[in-house]
């Protein structure tokens, strides 16, 4: 199955040719806020970015954590909508940032990239649908497996138990709506049934 990573990593030379600029963010710096206008395409050169929201009680819900060669902000460049999430750097992070009009011009001049972007967005919708279905389950294993399937869809390769889940137990809890204690117990069950393996505290799916 085609992985979304194959259509999210646009050649840096092309990005710079169409006005992309390198921007560096320090740890915990806000890249954009929920409710801001969607003005840029972002592609990560190094570091990690968290997409999150907060409910009315201030509880954080992590939507995704992205890393090197991954992009964000692109789906909203095709529609006139505000950002539904915040984007925050988890560590010192460098991105290429391209203005919306330049991004759309690039796709017009490079139809091959446009086709790959369409495939990428379709893949995201597909895995989003699967994750939503699994998140509706009362079974914590289904929730964690749905999350890991979604995260793994952004990376090349279909090997078993080779994908590193770069999330803390707290972040997994925030993403799945489970308690941390439930996540810890569920991880142990998934290790026992050979769904995942651990290297220290690091999960491989």
Tab-separated table of C-alpha atoms in Angstrom:
chain	number	residue	atom	x	y	z
A	1	UNK	CA	0.000	0.000	0.000
A	2	UNK	CA	1.336	3.435	-0.939
A	3	UNK	CA	2.520	5.417	2.053
A	4	UNK	CA	1.781	9.097	2.425
A	5	UNK	CA	5.447	9.913	3.069
A	6	UNK	CA	6.086	9.383	-0.665
A	7	UNK	CA	3.996	12.427	-1.529
A	8	UNK	CA	4.768	14.691	1.390
A	9	UNK	CA	8.493	15.258	0.819
A	10	UNK	CA	8.780	17.762	-2.040
A	11	UNK	CA	12.274	18.393	-3.404
A	12	UNK	CA	13.834	21.270	-1.465
A	13	UNK	CA	15.249	22.895	-4.592
A	14	UNK	CA	11.737	23.153	-6.048
A	15	UNK	CA	10.374	24.596	-2.819
A	16	UNK	CA	13.104	27.251	-2.774
A	17	UNK	CA	12.593	27.963	-6.485
A	18	UNK	CA	8.988	28.905	-5.727
A	19	UNK	CA	9.749	31.150	-2.781
A	20	UNK	CA	10.097	28.672	0.071
A	21	UNK	CA	12.200	30.011	2.940
A	22	UNK	CA	13.934	28.228	5.783
A	23	UNK	CA	12.482	29.087	9.201
A	24	UNK	CA	13.814	27.885	12.557
A	25	UNK	CA	11.586	27.521	15.623
A	26	UNK	CA	12.787	27.032	19.170
A	27	UNK	CA	11.322	24.356	21.453
A	28	UNK	CA	7.665	24.980	22.353
A	29	UNK	CA	7.346	27.855	19.877
A	30	UNK	CA	3.931	28.262	18.240
A	31	UNK	CA	4.047	27.953	14.443
A	32	UNK	CA	0.372	28.730	14.005
A	33	UNK	CA	-2.684	28.818	16.245
A	34	UNK	CA	-6.155	27.368	15.942
A	35	UNK	CA	-8.291	29.973	14.205
A	36	UNK	CA	-5.425	31.546	12.239
A	37	UNK	CA	-5.752	31.905	8.468
A	38	UNK	CA	-4.025	29.145	6.492
A	39	UNK	CA	-1.299	31.003	4.619
A	40	UNK	CA	1.623	28.597	4.207
A	41	UNK	CA	2.828	25.138	3.244
A	42	UNK	CA	5.302	23.748	5.804
A	43	UNK	CA	7.836	20.967	5.247
A	44	UNK	CA	10.009	19.807	8.140
A	45	UNK	CA	13.770	19.668	7.605
A	46	UNK	CA	14.636	18.697	11.181
A	47	UNK	CA	12.925	18.476	14.545
A	48	UNK	CA	9.334	17.615	15.457
A	49	UNK	CA	6.006	19.435	15.326
A	50	UNK	CA	2.904	18.714	17.393
A	51	UNK	CA	-0.603	19.445	16.118
A	52	UNK	CA	-2.991	19.858	19.036
A	53	UNK	CA	-6.219	21.362	20.314
A	54	UNK	CA	-7.619	22.099	23.784
A	55	UNK	CA	-11.154	21.562	25.053
A	56	UNK	CA	-13.116	24.067	27.119
A	57	UNK	CA	-11.527	22.692	30.306
A	58	UNK	CA	-8.009	23.186	28.975
A	59	UNK	CA	-7.333	19.487	28.357
A	60	UNK	CA	-4.936	18.950	25.487
A	61	UNK	CA	-5.753	16.632	22.585
A	62	UNK	CA	-2.818	15.788	20.319
A	63	UNK	CA	-3.866	15.311	16.702
A	64	UNK	CA	-0.491	14.257	15.315
A	65	UNK	CA	3.260	14.490	15.809
A	66	UNK	CA	5.299	14.988	12.640
A	67	UNK	CA	9.018	14.822	11.921
A	68	UNK	CA	11.692	15.188	9.261
A	69	UNK	CA	10.529	15.250	5.607
A	70	UNK	CA	6.871	15.496	6.591
A	71	UNK	CA	4.580	18.386	5.741
A	72	UNK	CA	1.648	20.083	7.424
A	73	UNK	CA	-0.774	22.874	6.695
A	74	UNK	CA	-1.215	21.783	3.080
A	75	UNK	CA	-4.825	20.458	3.087
A	76	UNK	CA	-6.243	23.860	4.077
A	77	UNK	CA	-4.439	25.644	1.235
A	78	UNK	CA	-7.074	24.257	-1.145
A	79	UNK	CA	-10.024	25.657	0.810
A	80	UNK	CA	-10.718	28.980	2.505
A	81	UNK	CA	-10.817	27.733	6.093
A	82	UNK	CA	-9.055	28.587	9.343
A	83	UNK	CA	-6.621	26.231	11.032
A	84	UNK	CA	-8.539	23.721	13.201
A	85	UNK	CA	-5.421	22.975	15.298
A	86	UNK	CA	-2.350	24.578	16.785
A	87	UNK	CA	1.128	23.682	15.503
A	88	UNK	CA	3.908	23.763	18.104
A	89	UNK	CA	7.560	22.752	17.831
A	90	UNK	CA	8.468	19.978	20.273
A	91	UNK	CA	12.173	20.697	19.906
A	92	UNK	CA	14.379	23.025	17.864
A	93	UNK	CA	12.782	22.621	14.446
A	94	UNK	CA	13.663	23.892	10.977
A	95	UNK	CA	11.052	24.010	8.240
A	96	UNK	CA	10.711	25.280	4.701
A	97	UNK	CA	7.748	27.642	4.639
A	98	UNK	CA	6.078	28.537	1.343
A	99	UNK	CA	3.272	31.098	0.878
A	100	UNK	CA	-0.068	29.737	-0.303
A	101	UNK	CA	-0.058	31.448	-3.715
A	102	UNK	CA	3.463	30.187	-4.450
A	103	UNK	CA	2.452	26.692	-3.397
A	104	UNK	CA	-0.537	26.645	-5.741
A	105	UNK	CA	1.620	28.022	-8.579
A	106	UNK	CA	4.174	25.277	-7.962
A	107	UNK	CA	1.458	22.622	-8.281
A	108	UNK	CA	0.255	24.239	-11.497
A	109	UNK	CA	3.788	24.185	-12.950
A	110	UNK	CA	4.540	20.676	-11.654
A	111	UNK	CA	1.427	18.542	-12.289
A	112	UNK	CA	3.324	15.437	-11.132
A	113	UNK	CA	3.591	16.954	-7.634
A	114	UNK	CA	-0.094	17.887	-7.808
A	115	UNK	CA	-1.052	14.275	-8.549
A	116	UNK	CA	1.098	13.014	-5.695
A	117	UNK	CA	-0.477	15.588	-3.380
A	118	UNK	CA	-3.949	14.337	-4.345
A	119	UNK	CA	-2.876	10.778	-3.533
A	120	UNK	CA	-1.411	12.005	-0.250
A	121	UNK	CA	-4.607	13.776	0.814
A	122	UNK	CA	-6.703	10.758	-0.154
A	123	UNK	CA	-4.453	8.513	1.915
A	124	UNK	CA	-4.801	10.832	4.908
A	125	UNK	CA	-8.592	10.762	4.637
A	126	UNK	CA	-8.563	6.968	4.419
A	127	UNK	CA	-6.443	6.491	7.529
A	128	UNK	CA	-8.300	9.261	9.359
A	129	UNK	CA	-11.521	7.314	8.757
A	130	UNK	CA	-9.958	4.119	10.083
A	131	UNK	CA	-8.638	5.901	13.151
A	132	UNK	CA	-12.000	7.519	13.895
A	133	UNK	CA	-13.657	4.096	13.693
A	134	UNK	CA	-11.100	2.563	16.052
A	135	UNK	CA	-11.321	5.502	18.462
A	136	UNK	CA	-15.036	4.809	18.830
A	137	UNK	CA	-14.208	1.356	20.185
A	138	UNK	CA	-14.371	0.704	23.917
A	139	UNK	CA	-11.432	-1.706	23.552
A	140	UNK	CA	-8.182	0.169	24.360
A	141	UNK	CA	-6.194	-2.224	22.148
A	142	UNK	CA	-8.294	-1.205	19.142
A	143	UNK	CA	-7.697	2.454	19.994
A	144	UNK	CA	-3.935	2.081	20.261
A	145	UNK	CA	-3.726	-0.094	17.168
A	146	UNK	CA	-5.830	2.410	15.206
A	147	UNK	CA	-3.491	5.218	16.263
A	148	UNK	CA	-0.378	3.230	15.361
A	149	UNK	CA	-1.815	2.247	11.968
A	150	UNK	CA	-2.490	5.922	11.293
A	151	UNK	CA	0.994	7.054	12.339
A	152	UNK	CA	2.663	4.228	10.419
A	153	UNK	CA	0.769	5.242	7.265
A	154	UNK	CA	3.026	8.310	7.063
A	155	UNK	CA	6.170	6.219	6.692
A	156	UNK	CA	7.645	3.952	4.031
A	157	UNK	CA	7.792	0.235	4.617
A	158	UNK	CA	5.360	-2.474	5.662
A	159	UNK	CA	7.656	-4.513	7.901
A	160	UNK	CA	6.284	-5.830	11.169
A	161	UNK	CA	7.389	-4.317	14.479
A	162	UNK	CA	9.945	-2.022	12.823
A	163	UNK	CA	8.091	1.306	12.990
A	164	UNK	CA	9.173	3.388	16.028
A	165	UNK	CA	6.235	5.043	17.769
A	166	UNK	CA	7.831	8.350	18.761
A	167	UNK	CA	5.307	9.125	21.487
A	168	UNK	CA	5.380	9.073	25.251
A	169	UNK	CA	2.722	7.144	27.137
A	170	UNK	CA	1.151	10.493	28.068
A	171	UNK	CA	1.032	11.576	24.414
A	172	UNK	CA	-0.580	8.276	23.419
A	173	UNK	CA	-3.159	8.835	26.156
A	174	UNK	CA	-3.834	12.354	24.875
A	175	UNK	CA	-4.238	11.089	21.313
A	176	UNK	CA	-6.569	8.223	22.200
A	177	UNK	CA	-8.569	9.777	25.033
A	178	UNK	CA	-7.417	7.066	27.451
A	179	UNK	CA	-5.886	7.371	30.908
A	180	UNK	CA	-2.112	6.954	31.101
A	181	UNK	CA	-2.559	3.959	33.404
A	182	UNK	CA	-4.802	2.325	30.786
A	183	UNK	CA	-2.220	2.958	28.073
A	184	UNK	CA	0.533	1.366	30.174
A	185	UNK	CA	-1.580	-1.755	30.812
A	186	UNK	CA	-2.631	-1.957	27.167
A	187	UNK	CA	0.957	-1.663	25.925
A	188	UNK	CA	1.876	-4.646	28.119
A	189	UNK	CA	-1.022	-6.662	26.675
A	190	UNK	CA	0.018	-5.773	23.115
A	191	UNK	CA	3.571	-6.903	23.862
A	192	UNK	CA	2.274	-10.187	25.253
A	193	UNK	CA	0.121	-10.870	22.174
A	194	UNK	CA	3.055	-9.913	19.903
A	195	UNK	CA	1.304	-6.917	18.341
A	196	UNK	CA	4.200	-4.627	19.313
A	197	UNK	CA	7.653	-5.001	20.807
A	198	UNK	CA	9.554	-2.827	23.248
A	199	UNK	CA	13.169	-1.682	23.232
A	200	UNK	CA	13.484	-0.190	26.674
A	201	UNK	CA	10.410	2.067	26.787
A	202	UNK	CA	10.364	2.599	23.036
A	203	UNK	CA	7.468	0.989	21.152
A	204	UNK	CA	7.950	-0.654	17.744
A	205	UNK	CA	4.860	-1.475	15.690
